[in-house]
Each structure stands twice: as C-alpha cells, then as structure tokens.
PDB file of C-alpha atoms in Angstrom:
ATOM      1  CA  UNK A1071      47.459 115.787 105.985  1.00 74.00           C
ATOM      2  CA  UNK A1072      43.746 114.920 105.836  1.00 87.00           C
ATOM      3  CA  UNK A1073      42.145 114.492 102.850  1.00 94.00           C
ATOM      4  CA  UNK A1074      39.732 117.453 101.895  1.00 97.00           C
ATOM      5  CA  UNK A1075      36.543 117.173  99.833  1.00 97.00           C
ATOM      6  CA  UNK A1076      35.145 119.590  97.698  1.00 98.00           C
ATOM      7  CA  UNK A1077      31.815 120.815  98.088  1.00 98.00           C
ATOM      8  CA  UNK A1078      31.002 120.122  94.640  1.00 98.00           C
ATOM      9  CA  UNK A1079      30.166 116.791  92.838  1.00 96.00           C
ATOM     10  CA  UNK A1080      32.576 116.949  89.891  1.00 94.00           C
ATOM     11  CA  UNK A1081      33.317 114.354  86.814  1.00 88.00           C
ATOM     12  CA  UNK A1082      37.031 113.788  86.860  1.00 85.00           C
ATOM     13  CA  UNK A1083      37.781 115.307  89.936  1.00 89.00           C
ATOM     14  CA  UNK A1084      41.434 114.069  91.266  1.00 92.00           C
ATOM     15  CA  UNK A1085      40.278 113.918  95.081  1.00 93.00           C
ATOM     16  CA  UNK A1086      41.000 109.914  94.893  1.00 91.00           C
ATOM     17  CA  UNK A1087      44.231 110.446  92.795  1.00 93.00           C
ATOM     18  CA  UNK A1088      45.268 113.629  95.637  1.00 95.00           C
ATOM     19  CA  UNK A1089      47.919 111.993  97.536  1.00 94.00           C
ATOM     20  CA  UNK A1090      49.926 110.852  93.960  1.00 94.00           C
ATOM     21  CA  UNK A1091      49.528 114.177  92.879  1.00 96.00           C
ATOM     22  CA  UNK A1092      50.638 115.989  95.787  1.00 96.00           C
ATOM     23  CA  UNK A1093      54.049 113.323  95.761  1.00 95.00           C
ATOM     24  CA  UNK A1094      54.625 114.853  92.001  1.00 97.00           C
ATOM     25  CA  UNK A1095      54.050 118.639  92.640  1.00 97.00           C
ATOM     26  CA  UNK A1096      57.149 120.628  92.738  1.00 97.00           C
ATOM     27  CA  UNK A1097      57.888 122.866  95.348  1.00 97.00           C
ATOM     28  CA  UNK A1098      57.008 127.056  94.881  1.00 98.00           C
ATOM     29  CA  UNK A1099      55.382 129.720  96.240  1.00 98.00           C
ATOM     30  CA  UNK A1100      52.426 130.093  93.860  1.00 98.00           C
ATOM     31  CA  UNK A1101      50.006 126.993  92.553  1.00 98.00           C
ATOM     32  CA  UNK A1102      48.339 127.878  88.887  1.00 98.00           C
ATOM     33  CA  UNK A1103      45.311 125.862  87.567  1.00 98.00           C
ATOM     34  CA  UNK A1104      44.139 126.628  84.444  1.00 98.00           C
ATOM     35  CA  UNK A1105      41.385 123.820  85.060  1.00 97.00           C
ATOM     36  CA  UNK A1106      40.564 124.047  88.228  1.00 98.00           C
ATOM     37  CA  UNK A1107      37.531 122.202  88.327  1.00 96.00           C
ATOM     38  CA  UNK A1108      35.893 121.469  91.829  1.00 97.00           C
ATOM     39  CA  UNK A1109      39.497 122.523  93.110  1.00 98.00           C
ATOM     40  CA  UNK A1110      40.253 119.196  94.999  1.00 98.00           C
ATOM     41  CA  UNK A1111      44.371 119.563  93.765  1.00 98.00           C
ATOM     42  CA  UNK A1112      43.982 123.274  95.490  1.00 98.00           C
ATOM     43  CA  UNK A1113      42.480 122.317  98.973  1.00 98.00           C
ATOM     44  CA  UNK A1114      45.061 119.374  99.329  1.00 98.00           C
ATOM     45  CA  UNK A1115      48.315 121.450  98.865  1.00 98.00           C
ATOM     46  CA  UNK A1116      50.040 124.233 100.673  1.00 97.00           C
ATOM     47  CA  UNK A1117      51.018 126.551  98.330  1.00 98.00           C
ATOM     48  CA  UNK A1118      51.672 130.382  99.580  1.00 98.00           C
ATOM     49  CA  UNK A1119      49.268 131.823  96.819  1.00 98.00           C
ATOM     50  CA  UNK A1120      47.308 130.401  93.855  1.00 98.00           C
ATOM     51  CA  UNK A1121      46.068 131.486  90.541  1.00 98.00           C
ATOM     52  CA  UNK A1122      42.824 129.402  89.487  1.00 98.00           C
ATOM     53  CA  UNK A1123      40.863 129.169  86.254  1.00 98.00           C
ATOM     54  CA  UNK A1124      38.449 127.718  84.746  1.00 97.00           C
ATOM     55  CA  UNK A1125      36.723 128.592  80.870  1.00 95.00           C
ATOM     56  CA  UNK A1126      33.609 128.274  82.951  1.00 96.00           C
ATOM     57  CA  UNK A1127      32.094 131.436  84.278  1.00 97.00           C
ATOM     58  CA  UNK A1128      29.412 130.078  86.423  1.00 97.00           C
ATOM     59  CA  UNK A1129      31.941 128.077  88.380  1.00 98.00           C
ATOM     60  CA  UNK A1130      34.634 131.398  88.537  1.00 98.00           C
ATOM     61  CA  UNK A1131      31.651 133.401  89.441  1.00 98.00           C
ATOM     62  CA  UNK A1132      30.548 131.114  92.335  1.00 98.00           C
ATOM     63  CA  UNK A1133      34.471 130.709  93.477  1.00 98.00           C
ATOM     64  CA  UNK A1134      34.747 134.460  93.811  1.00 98.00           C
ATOM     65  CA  UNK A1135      31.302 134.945  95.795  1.00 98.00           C
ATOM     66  CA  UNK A1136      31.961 132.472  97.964  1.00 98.00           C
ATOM     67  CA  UNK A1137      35.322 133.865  98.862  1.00 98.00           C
ATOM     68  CA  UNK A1138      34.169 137.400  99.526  1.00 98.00           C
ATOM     69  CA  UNK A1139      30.521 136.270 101.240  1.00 97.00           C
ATOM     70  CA  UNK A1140      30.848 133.249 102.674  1.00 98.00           C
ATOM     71  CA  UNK A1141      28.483 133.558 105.987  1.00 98.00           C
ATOM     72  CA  UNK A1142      25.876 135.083 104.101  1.00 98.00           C
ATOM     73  CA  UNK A1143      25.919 132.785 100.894  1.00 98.00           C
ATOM     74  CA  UNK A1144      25.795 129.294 102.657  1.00 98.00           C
ATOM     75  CA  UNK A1145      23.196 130.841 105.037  1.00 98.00           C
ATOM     76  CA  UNK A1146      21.643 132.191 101.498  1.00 98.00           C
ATOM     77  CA  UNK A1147      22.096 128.699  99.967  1.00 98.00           C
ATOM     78  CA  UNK A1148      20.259 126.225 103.014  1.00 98.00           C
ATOM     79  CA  UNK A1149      17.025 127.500 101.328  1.00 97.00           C
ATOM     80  CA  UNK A1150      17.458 125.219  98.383  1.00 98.00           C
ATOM     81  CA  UNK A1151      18.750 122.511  99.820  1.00 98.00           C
ATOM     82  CA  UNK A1152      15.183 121.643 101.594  1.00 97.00           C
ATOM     83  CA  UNK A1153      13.586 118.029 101.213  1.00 97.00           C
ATOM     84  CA  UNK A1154      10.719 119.905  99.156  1.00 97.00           C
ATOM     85  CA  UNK A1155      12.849 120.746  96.534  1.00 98.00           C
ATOM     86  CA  UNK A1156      14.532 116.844  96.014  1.00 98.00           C
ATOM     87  CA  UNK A1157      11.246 116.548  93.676  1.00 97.00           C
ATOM     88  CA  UNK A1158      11.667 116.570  90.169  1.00 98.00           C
ATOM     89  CA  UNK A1159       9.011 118.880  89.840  1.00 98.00           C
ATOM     90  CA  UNK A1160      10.971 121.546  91.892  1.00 98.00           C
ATOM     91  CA  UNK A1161      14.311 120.521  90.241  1.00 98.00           C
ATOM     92  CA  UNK A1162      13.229 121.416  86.736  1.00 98.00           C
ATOM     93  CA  UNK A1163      11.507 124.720  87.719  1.00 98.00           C
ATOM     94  CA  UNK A1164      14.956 125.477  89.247  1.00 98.00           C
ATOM     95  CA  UNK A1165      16.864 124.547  86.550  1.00 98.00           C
ATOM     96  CA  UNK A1166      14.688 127.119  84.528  1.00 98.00           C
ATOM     97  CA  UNK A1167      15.428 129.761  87.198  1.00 98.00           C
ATOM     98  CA  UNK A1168      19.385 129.102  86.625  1.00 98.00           C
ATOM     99  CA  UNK A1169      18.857 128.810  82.869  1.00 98.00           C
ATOM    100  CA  UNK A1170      17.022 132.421  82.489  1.00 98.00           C
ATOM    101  CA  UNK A1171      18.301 134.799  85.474  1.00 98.00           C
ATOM    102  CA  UNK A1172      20.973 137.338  85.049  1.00 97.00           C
ATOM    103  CA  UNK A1173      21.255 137.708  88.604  1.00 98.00           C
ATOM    104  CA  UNK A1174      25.015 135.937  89.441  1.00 97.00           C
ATOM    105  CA  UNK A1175      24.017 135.195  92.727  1.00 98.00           C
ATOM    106  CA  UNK A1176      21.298 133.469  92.434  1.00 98.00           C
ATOM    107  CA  UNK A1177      23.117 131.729  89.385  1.00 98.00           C
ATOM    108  CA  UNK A1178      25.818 131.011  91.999  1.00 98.00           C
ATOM    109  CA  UNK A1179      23.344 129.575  94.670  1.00 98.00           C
ATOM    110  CA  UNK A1180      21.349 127.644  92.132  1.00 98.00           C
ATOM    111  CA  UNK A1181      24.531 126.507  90.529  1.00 98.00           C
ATOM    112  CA  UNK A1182      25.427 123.990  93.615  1.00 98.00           C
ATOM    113  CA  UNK A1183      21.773 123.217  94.334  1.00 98.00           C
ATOM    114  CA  UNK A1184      21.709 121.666  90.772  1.00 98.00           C
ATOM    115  CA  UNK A1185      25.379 120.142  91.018  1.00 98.00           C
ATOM    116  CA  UNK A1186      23.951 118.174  94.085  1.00 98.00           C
ATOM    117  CA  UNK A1187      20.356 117.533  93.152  1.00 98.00           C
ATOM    118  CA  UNK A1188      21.305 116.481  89.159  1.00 98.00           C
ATOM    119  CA  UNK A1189      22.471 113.264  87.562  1.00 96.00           C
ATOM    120  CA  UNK A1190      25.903 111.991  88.938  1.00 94.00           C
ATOM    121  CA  UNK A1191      26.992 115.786  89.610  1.00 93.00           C
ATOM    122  CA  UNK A1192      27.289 116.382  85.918  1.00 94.00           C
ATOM    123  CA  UNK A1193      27.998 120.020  84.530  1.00 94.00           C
ATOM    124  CA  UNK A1194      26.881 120.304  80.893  1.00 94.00           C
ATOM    125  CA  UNK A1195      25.289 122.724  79.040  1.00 94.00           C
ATOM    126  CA  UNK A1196      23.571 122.526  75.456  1.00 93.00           C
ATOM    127  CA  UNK A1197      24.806 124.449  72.450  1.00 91.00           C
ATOM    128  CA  UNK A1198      22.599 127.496  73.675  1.00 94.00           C
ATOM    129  CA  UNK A1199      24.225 127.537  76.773  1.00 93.00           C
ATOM    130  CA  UNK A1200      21.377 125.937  78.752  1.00 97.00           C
ATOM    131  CA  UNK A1201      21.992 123.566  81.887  1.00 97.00           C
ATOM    132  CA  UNK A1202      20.260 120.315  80.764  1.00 96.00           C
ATOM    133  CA  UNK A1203      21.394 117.397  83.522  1.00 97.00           C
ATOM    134  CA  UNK A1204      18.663 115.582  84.364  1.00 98.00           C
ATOM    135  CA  UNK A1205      16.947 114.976  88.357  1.00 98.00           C
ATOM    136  CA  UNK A1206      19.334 112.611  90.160  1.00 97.00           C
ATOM    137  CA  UNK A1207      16.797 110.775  91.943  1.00 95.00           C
ATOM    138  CA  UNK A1208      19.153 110.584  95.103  1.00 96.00           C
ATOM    139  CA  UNK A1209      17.110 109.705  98.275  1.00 95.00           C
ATOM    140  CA  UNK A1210      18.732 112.433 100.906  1.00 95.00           C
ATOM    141  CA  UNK A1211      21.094 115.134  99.704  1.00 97.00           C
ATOM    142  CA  UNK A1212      23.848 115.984 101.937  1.00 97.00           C
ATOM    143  CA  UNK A1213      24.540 119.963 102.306  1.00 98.00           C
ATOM    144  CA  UNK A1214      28.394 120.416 102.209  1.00 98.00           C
ATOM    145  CA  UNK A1215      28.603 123.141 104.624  1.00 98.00           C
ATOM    146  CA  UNK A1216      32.046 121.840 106.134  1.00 98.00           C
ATOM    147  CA  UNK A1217      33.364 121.554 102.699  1.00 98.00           C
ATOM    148  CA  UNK A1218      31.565 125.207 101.230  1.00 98.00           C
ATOM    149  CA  UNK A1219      33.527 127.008 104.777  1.00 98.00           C
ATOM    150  CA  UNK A1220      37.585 124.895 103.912  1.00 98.00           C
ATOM    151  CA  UNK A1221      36.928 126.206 100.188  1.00 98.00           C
ATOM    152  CA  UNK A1222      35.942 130.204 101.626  1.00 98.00           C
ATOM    153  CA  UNK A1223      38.600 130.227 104.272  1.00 98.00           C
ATOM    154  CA  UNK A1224      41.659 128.578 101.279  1.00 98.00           C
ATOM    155  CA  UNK A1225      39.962 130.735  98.573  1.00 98.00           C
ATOM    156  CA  UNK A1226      41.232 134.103 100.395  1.00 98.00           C
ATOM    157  CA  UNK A1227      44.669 132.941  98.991  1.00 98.00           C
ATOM    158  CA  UNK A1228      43.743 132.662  95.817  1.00 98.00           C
ATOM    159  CA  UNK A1229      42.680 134.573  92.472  1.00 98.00           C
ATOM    160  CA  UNK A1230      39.906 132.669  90.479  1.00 98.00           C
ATOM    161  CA  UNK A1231      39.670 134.121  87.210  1.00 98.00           C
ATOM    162  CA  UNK A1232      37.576 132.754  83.752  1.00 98.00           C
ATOM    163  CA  UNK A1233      40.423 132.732  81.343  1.00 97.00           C
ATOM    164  CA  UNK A1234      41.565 130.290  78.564  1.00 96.00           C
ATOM    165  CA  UNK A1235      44.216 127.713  79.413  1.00 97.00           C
ATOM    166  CA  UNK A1236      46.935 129.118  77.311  1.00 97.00           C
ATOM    167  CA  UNK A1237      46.187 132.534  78.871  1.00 98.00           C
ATOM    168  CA  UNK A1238      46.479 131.439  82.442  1.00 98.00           C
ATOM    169  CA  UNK A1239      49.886 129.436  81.990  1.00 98.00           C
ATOM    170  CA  UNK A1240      51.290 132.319  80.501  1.00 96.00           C
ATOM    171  CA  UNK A1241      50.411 134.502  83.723  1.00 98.00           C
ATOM    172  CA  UNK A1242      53.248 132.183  85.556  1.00 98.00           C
ATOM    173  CA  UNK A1243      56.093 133.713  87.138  1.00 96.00           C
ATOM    174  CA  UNK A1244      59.144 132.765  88.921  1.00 94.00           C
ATOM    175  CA  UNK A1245      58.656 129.666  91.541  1.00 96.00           C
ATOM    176  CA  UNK A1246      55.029 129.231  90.441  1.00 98.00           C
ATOM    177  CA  UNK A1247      54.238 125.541  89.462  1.00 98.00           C
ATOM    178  CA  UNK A1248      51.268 124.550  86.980  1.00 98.00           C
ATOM    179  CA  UNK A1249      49.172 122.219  87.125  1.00 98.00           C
ATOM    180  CA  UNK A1250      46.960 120.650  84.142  1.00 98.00           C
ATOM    181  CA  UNK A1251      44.052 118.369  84.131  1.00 96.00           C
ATOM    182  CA  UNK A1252      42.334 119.148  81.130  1.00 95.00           C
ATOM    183  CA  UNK A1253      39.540 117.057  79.653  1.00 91.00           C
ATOM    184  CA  UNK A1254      40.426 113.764  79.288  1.00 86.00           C
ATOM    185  CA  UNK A1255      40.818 111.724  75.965  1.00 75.00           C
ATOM    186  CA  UNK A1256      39.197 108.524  76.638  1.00 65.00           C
ATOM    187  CA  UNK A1257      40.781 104.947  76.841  1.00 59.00           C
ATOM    188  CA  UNK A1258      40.006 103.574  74.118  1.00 56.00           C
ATOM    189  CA  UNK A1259      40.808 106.929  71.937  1.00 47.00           C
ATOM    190  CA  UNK A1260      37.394 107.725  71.046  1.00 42.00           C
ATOM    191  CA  UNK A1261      35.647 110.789  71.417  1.00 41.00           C
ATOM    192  CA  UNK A1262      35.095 110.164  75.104  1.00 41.00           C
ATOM    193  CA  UNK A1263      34.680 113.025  77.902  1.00 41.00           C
ATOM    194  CA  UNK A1264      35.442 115.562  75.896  1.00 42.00           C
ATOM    195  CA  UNK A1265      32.923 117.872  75.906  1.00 42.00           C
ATOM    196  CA  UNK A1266      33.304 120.772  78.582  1.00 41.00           C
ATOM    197  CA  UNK A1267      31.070 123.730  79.436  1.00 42.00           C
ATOM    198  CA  UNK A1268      30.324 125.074  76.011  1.00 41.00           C
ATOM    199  CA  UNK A1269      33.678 124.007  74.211  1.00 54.00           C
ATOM    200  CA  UNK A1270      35.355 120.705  73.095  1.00 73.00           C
ATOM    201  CA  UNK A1271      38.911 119.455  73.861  1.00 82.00           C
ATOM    202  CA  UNK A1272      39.735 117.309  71.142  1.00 84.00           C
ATOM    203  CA  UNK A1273      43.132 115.735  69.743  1.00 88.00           C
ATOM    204  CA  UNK A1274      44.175 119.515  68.409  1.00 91.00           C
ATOM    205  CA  UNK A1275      44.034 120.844  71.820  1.00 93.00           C
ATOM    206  CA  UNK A1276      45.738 118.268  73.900  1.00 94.00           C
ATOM    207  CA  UNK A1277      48.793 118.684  71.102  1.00 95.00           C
ATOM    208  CA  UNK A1278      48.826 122.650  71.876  1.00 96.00           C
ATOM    209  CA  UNK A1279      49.013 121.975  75.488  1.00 97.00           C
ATOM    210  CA  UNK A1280      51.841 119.591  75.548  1.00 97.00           C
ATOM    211  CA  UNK A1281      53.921 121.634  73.657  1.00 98.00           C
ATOM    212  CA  UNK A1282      52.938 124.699  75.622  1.00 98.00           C
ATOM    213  CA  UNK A1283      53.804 122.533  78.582  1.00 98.00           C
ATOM    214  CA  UNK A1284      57.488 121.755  76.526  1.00 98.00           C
ATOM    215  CA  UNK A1285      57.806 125.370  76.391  1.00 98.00           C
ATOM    216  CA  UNK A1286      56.940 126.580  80.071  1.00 98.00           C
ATOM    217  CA  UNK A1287      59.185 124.352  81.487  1.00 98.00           C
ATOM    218  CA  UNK A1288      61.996 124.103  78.880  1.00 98.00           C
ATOM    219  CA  UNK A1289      62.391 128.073  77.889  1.00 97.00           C
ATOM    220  CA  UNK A1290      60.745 129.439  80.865  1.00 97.00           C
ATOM    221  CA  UNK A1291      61.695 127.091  83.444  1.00 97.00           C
ATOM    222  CA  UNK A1292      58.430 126.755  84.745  1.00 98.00           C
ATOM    223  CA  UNK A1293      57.504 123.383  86.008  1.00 98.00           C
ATOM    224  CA  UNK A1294      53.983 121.745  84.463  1.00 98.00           C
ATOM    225  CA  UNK A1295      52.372 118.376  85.706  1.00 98.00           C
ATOM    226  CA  UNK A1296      49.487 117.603  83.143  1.00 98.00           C
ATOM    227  CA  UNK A1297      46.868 114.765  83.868  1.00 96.00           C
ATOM    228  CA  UNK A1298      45.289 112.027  81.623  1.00 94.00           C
ATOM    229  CA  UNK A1299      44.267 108.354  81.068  1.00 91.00           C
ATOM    230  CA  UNK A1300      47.099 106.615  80.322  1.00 92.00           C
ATOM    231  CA  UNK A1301      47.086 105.244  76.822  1.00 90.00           C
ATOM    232  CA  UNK A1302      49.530 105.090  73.956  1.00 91.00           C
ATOM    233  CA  UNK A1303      48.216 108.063  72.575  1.00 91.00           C
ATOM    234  CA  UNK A1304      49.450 109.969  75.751  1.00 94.00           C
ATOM    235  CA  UNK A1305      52.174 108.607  76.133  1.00 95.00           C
ATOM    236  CA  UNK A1306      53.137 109.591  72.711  1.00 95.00           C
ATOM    237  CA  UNK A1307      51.644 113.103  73.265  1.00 96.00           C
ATOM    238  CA  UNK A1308      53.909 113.393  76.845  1.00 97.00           C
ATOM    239  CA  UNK A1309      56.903 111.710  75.198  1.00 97.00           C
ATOM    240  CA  UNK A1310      58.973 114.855  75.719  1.00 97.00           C
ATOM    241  CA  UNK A1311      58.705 115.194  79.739  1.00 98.00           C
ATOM    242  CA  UNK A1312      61.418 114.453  82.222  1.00 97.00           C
ATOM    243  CA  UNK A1313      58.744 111.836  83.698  1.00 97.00           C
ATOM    244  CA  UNK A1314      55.910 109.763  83.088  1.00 97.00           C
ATOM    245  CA  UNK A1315      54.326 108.121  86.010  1.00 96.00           C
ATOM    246  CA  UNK A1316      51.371 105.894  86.233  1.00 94.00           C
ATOM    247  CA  UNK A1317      48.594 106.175  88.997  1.00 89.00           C
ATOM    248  CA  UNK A1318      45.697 103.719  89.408  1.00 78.00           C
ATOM    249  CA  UNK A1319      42.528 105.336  89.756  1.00 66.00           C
ATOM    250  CA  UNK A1320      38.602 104.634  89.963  1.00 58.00           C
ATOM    251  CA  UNK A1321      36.631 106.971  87.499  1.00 53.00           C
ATOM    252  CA  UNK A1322      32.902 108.062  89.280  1.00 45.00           C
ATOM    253  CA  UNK A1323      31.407 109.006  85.867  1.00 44.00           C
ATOM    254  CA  UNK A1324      29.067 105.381  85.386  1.00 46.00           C
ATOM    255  CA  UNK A1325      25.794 105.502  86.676  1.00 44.00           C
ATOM    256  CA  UNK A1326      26.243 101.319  87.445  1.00 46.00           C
ATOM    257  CA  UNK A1327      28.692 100.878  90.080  1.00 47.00           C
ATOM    258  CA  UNK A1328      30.084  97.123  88.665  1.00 47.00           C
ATOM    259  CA  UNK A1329      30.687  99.424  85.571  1.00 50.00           C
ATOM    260  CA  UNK A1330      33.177 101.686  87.549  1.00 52.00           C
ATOM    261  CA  UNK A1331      36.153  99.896  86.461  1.00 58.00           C
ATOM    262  CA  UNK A1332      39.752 101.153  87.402  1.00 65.00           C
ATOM    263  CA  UNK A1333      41.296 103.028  84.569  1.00 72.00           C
ATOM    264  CA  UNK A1334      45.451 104.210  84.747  1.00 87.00           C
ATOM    265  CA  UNK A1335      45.870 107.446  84.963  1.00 92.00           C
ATOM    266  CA  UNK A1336      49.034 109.024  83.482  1.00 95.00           C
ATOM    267  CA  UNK A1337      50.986 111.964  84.970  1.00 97.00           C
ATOM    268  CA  UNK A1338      53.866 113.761  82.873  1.00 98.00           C
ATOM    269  CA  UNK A1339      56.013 116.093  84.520  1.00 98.00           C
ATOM    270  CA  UNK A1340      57.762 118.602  82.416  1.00 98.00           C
ATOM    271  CA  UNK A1341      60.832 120.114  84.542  1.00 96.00           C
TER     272      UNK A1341
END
C-alpha cells in the first residue's frame, strides 16, 4: 500500500511512523481518533467506517467542508495559494482575515493557506484564541491538490466531529478499534509539546487517558493503541498494556535540520 500524505503540514504527524502503526492496529470495522490531527493514521488504513476528532474546531470544520464540497473548495482555495501572497506583507493581512471572520469557510480556506505559508506548519493559537505563527519564509509553496482530493474522496467514510477525547472513546462500539496520539510529553520530561489549540496536556491528562485506555479495553473489550516518546515516564504510565513496542522515528518540529535528531517513539497496546 502506498504511502499517503496529508495535505496539511502537521507537528507530530505519524506519516513517517505509518507503516509501524498500521503492523499494531487491530483488525475491526470502525477506526476512532480522538486526535486526529492531519489524519495521516486515517488515509493509511482500511477501515469500513471511522469516527474522527479533534478539540480543534477549525480543523473539524475544514474536515467536514471539504468532505461535502470538495470541487468547489480546492477550486475556492487556488486563490490563496498565488506567488503574491508568499509575502509577508500578504501573510499577516491574512492571518488577520482568519483571526477576525466568522465566516467558516473562509476560516476553512484561510486555515490551509496559513498551515502552508507559516513557520514549520505550526498550529497555535494565543490565550485569546488568535492564530499567531509567524511567515515561513519558504521559497515556492506546493498546493496539495492530490493530497486535499485522497482526504475528500476517504472523508465520505468518516464522521469528523469536535469533541473531547474522553467523549469520543466512549462513542466506541463493538469491533471499533481506537487509536491515541495525544500530545506528546517530551524526552527529557519537561514541559515540552504540550500545548495544543487552546488547551494543555500535561502529566494529569496523560494519567486519565491511560487508565481510560485500561478500561476500554479491559471492561469494554475495546482495543486502544496510544502513541508517545518513549521514556521511563511512559513506560511507567503504559505499564498496564498487553504490549509495549518501540519505533524509531525522526521528529520535523526543529527549524535546523542537524537538530532533527531521531527520538523512540513508544506504542502501548491495550487488548
């Protein structure tokens, strides 16, 4: 199976870890993401249906548009993706546009023209909600119309909804499979990568996930594959599923590529 990219640039994405993921997924009918992300996990599996989520409504938003419009929103999003606007002067205007309109759509539009035209493909938001990545200075800007049309035609098996994690998992049914990759604790155990859309994933949360994971698969016998560097931390946190297996993987997140070092990756599968 070919590797599929997302059309959006997205910190942590698992389209290099794909393959080890895929080898771990259990077999159902229904995939369920409660951090879906760029969806990289969902357009490399074959899953009958899917339930996606995400705590980030611009993202859910765009996800749903682009499944019910696709023709007319890539046609609708070429506009911004003109060598005119790969000016900082036309970024930051932009940004202002997203940052002030209540019109979804053109949230949705700007959304990826920002994604692609910011700072390493970052997504964060100030305290009042605000995009603030800065101008990525990239010399061309590829349009990912190939990728946007996978995503539209996949998408019409699949829900996207904006819903807390703990929410979502509990939506599983009988042969659905979940799969976690919430914000990652860093290697070293500091603060790290924490900070997501307008909320932060600290210690507190990774602790209520494992042991919601414990109790999906254990009571419910749902199956749960959860994400995250590999550290002794994690390890102790994941101590209580069936297995624990270690993937190899580049992170994208440093600006210097000599600083993109290879960091384990951990995968616990509760069963």
């Amino acid at each position: 199976m070919k590797k599929q990219r997302a059309f959006l640039k997205w910190a942590g994405g698992k389209y290099e870890l794909v393959d080890t993921i895929r080898q771990y997924l259990p077999e159902g009918d229904q995939l369920i993401e409660p951090f879906v992300g760029a969806g990289s996990v969902f357009l490399n599996t074959n899953y009958k249906s899917y339930l996606l989520a995400d705590i980030n409504h611009d993202l859910i938003e765009l996800f749903n548009l682009l499944k019910s419009k696709p023709n007319e929103f890539i046609n609708d999003l070429k506009i911004f993706f003109q060598p005119q606007n790969n000016k900082p002067e036309a970024f930051y205007q932009l940004r202002d546009v997203f940052n002030y309109s209540k019109d979804q759509y053109l949230r949705s539009l700007l959304f990826i023209y920002l994604n692609r035209h910011c700072y390493n493909g970052l997504c964060r938001y100030n305290n009042s909600g605000l995009f603030n990545v800065p101008f990525g200075r990239y010399k061309t800007i590829y349009f990912p119309e190939k990728e946007l049309n996978f995503f539209a035609k996949k998408a019409q098996n699949a829900e996207f909804i904006c819903a807390p994690y703990q929410e979502v998992m509990k939506k599983a049914k009988k042969n659905s499979v979940i799969y976690c990759d919430p914000p990652y604790l860093s290697p070293n155990d500091s603060a790290g990568f924490t900070a997501y859309y307008s909320n932060n994933f600290g210690y507190e949360e990774h602790k209520k996930l494992s042991k919601l994971a414990e109790k999906m698969a254990y009571k419910n016998n749902i199956p749960v594959l959860v994400s995250n560097h590999d550290t002794d931390y994690t390890r102790t946190l994941y101590r209580k599923a069936r297995h624990l297996y270690r993937a190899e993987m580049r992170r994208s997140i440093s600006c210097d590529g000599e600083g993109r070092k290879k960091i384990d990756e951990i995968l616990a599968l509760y069963k």
